[in-house]
GROMACS .gro file of C-alpha atoms in nm:
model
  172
    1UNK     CA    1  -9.851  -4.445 -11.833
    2UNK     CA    2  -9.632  -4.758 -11.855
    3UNK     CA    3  -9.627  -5.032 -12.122
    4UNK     CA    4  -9.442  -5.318 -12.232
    5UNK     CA    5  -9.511  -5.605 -12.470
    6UNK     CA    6  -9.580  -5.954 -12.406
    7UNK     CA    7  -9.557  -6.266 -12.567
    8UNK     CA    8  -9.791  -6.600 -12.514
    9UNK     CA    9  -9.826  -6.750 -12.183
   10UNK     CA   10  -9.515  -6.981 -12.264
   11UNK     CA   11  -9.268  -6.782 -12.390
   12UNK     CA   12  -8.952  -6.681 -12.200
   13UNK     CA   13  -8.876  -6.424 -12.367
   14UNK     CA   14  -8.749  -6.093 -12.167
   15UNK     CA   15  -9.037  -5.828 -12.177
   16UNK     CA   16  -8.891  -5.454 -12.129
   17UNK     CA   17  -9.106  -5.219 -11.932
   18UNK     CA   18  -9.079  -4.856 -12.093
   19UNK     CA   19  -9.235  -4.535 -11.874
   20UNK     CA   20  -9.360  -4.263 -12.099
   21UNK     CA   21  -9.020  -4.125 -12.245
   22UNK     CA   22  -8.964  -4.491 -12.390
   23UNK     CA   23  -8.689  -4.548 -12.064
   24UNK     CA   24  -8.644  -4.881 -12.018
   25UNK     CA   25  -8.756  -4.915 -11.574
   26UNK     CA   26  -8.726  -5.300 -11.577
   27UNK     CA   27  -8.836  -5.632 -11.761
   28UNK     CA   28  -9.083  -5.931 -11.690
   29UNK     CA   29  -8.988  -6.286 -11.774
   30UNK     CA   30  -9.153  -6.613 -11.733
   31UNK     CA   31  -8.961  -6.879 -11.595
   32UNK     CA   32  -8.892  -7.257 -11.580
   33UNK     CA   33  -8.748  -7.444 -11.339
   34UNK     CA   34  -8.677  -7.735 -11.584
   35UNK     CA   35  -8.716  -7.825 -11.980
   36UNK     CA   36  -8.995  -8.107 -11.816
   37UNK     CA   37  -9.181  -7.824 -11.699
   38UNK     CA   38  -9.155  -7.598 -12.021
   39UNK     CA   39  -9.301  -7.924 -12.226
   40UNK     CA   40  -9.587  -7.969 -11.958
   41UNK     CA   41  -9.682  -7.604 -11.968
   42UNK     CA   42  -9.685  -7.613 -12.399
   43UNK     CA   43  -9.919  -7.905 -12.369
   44UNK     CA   44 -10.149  -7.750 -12.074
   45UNK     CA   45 -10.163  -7.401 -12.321
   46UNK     CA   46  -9.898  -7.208 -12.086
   47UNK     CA   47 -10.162  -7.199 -11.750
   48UNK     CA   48 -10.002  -7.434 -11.527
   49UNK     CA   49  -9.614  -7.319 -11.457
   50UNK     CA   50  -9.664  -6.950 -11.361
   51UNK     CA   51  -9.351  -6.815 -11.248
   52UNK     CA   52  -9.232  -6.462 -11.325
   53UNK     CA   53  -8.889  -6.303 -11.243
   54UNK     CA   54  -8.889  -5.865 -11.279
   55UNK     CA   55  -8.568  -5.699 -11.263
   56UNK     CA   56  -8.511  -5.359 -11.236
   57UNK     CA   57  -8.340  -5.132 -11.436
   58UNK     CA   58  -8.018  -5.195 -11.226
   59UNK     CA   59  -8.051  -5.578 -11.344
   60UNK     CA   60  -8.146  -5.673 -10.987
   61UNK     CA   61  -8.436  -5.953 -10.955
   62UNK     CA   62  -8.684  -5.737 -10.734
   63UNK     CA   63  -8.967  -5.991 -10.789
   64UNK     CA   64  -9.045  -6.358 -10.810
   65UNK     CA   65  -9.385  -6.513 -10.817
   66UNK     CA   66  -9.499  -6.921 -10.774
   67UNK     CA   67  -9.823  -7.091 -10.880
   68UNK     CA   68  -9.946  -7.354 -10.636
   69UNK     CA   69  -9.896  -7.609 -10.881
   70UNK     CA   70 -10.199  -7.831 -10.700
   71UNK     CA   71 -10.496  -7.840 -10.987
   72UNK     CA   72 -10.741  -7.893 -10.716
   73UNK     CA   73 -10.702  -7.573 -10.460
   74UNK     CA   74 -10.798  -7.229 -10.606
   75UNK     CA   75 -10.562  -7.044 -10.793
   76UNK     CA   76 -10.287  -6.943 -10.575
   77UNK     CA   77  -9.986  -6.751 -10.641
   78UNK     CA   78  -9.725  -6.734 -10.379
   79UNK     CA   79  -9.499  -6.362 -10.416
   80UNK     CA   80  -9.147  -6.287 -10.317
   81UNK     CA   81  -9.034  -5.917 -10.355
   82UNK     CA   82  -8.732  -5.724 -10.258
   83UNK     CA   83  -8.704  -5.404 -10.149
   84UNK     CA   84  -8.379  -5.205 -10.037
   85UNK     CA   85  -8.269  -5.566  -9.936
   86UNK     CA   86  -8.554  -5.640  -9.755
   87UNK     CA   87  -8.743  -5.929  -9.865
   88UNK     CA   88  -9.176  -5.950  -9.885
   89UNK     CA   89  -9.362  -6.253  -9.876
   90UNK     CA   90  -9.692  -6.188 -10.062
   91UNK     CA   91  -9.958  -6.474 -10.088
   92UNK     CA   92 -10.225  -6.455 -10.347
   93UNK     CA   93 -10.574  -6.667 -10.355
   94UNK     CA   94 -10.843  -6.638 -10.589
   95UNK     CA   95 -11.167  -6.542 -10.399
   96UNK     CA   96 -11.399  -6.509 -10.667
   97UNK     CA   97 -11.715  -6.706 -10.582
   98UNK     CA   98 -11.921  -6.657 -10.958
   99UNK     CA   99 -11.972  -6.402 -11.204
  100UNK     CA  100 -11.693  -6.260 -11.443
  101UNK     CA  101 -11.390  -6.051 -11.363
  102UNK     CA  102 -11.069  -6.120 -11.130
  103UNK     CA  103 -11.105  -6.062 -10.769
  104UNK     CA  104 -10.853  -6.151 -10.484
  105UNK     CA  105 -10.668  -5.948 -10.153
  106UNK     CA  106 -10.373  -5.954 -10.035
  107UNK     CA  107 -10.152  -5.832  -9.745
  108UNK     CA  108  -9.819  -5.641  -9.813
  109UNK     CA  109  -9.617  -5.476  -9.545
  110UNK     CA  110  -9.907  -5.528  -9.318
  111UNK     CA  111 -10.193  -5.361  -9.489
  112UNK     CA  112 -10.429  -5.502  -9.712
  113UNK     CA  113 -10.490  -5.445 -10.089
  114UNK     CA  114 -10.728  -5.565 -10.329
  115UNK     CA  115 -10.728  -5.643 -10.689
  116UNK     CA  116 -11.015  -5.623 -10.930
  117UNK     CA  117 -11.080  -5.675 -11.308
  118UNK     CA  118 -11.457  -5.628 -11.427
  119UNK     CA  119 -11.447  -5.797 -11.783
  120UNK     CA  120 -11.400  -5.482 -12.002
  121UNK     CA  121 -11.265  -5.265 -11.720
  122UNK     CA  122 -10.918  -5.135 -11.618
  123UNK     CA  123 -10.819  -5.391 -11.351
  124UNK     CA  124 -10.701  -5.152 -11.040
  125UNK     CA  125 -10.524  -5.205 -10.736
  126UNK     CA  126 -10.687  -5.054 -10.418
  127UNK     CA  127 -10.625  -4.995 -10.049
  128UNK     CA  128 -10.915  -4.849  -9.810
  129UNK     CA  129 -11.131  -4.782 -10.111
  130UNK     CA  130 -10.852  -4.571 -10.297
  131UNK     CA  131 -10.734  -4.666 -10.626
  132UNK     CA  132 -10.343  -4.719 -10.631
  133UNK     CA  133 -10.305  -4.830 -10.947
  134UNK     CA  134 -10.447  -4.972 -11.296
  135UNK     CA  135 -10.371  -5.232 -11.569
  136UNK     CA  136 -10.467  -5.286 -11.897
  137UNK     CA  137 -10.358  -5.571 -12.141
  138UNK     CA  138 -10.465  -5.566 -12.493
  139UNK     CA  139 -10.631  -5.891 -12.618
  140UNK     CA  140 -10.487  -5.866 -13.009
  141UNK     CA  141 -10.148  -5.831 -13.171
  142UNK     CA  142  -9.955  -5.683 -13.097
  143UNK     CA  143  -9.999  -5.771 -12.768
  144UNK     CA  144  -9.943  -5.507 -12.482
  145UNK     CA  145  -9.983  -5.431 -12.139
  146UNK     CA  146 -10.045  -5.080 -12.016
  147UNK     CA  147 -10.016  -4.972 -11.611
  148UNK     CA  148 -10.065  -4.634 -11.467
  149UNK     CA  149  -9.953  -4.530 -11.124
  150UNK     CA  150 -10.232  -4.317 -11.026
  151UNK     CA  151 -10.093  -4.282 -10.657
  152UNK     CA  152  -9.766  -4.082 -10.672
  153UNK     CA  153  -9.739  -4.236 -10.339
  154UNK     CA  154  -9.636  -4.566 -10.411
  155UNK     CA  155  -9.381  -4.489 -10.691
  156UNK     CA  156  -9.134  -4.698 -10.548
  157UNK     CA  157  -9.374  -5.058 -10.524
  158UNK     CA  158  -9.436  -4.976 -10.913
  159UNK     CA  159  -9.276  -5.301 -11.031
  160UNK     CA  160  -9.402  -5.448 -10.733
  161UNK     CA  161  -9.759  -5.373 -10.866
  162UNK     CA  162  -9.666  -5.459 -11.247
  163UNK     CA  163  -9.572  -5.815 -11.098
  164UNK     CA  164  -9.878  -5.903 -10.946
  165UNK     CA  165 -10.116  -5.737 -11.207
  166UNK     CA  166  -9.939  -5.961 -11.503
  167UNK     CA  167  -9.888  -6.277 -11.244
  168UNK     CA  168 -10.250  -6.265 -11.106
  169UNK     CA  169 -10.409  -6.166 -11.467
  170UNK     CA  170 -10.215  -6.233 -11.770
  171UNK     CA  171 -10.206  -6.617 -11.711
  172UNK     CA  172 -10.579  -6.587 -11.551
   0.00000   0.00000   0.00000
């Protein structure tokens, strides 16, 4: 099991991702590309600039993520992630219709993934039915997120799946 802490949706302020020994494996921080943009996002509650950076333990930016900033297409969340210097283009749309909970695919190194939240549930990441991986955010100080790997499989897109849990979800 994996944690780390997070702040509000407009604070930039580094969030360090511990494994269960309390190691340090990377941190999460939200980004602005300009002070215009950090003053925008304070006055639209922290839901309109999404942009996320996660480094690594190594200090190496591994993952970047984009809102479409357009208020009148469905949520959309455009990914970059690097892998052993290989770059991944990931593109995330809402495609919940009604009802409550997160729903949304995606493709990633040419398979296809889903994410789903129920509204009390772990929110899990699956492929072919299987679940990869969970995540859990706490909705009361202090605030925390919690991820477990349940796949041993995909140990090494663990960050990758941390970023688009607390891109697609914690600014939902």
């Amino acid at each position: 099991m994996y944690e780390y802490r997070f702040y509000n949706t407009i604070s930039t302020k580094p969030s360090s991702i511990y494994d269960e020994n309390a190691k340090t494996i990377g941190t999460i921080t939200k980004k602005y590309s300009n002070p215009l943009q950090k003053v925008l996002d304070i006055l639209l509650k922290g839901r309109y600039f999404v942009n996320y950076e996660l480094e690594s333990k190594d200090h190496q930016v591994v993952f970047k993520s984009k809102k479409e900033p357009n208020p009148f297409k469905r949520r959309q969340y455009y990914i970059n992630y690097n892998k052993d210097n290989t770059d991944y283009y990931v593109h995330l749309e809402d495609k919940k219709n009604f009802g409550v909970g997160q729903y949304t695919t995606f493709q990633f190194n040419k398979e296809t993934y889903e994410l789903e939240q129920s509204f009390t549930d772990w929110a899990k990441i699956t492929k072919n039915g299987v679940i990869l991986a969970e995540w859990k955010s706490n909705l009361k100080p202090p605030f925390k997120a919690y991820f477990n790997l349940t796949d041993q499989e995909y140990e090494d897109k663990m960050l990758f799946f941390i970023g688009i849990f607390h891109t697609y979800l914690h600014a939902a």
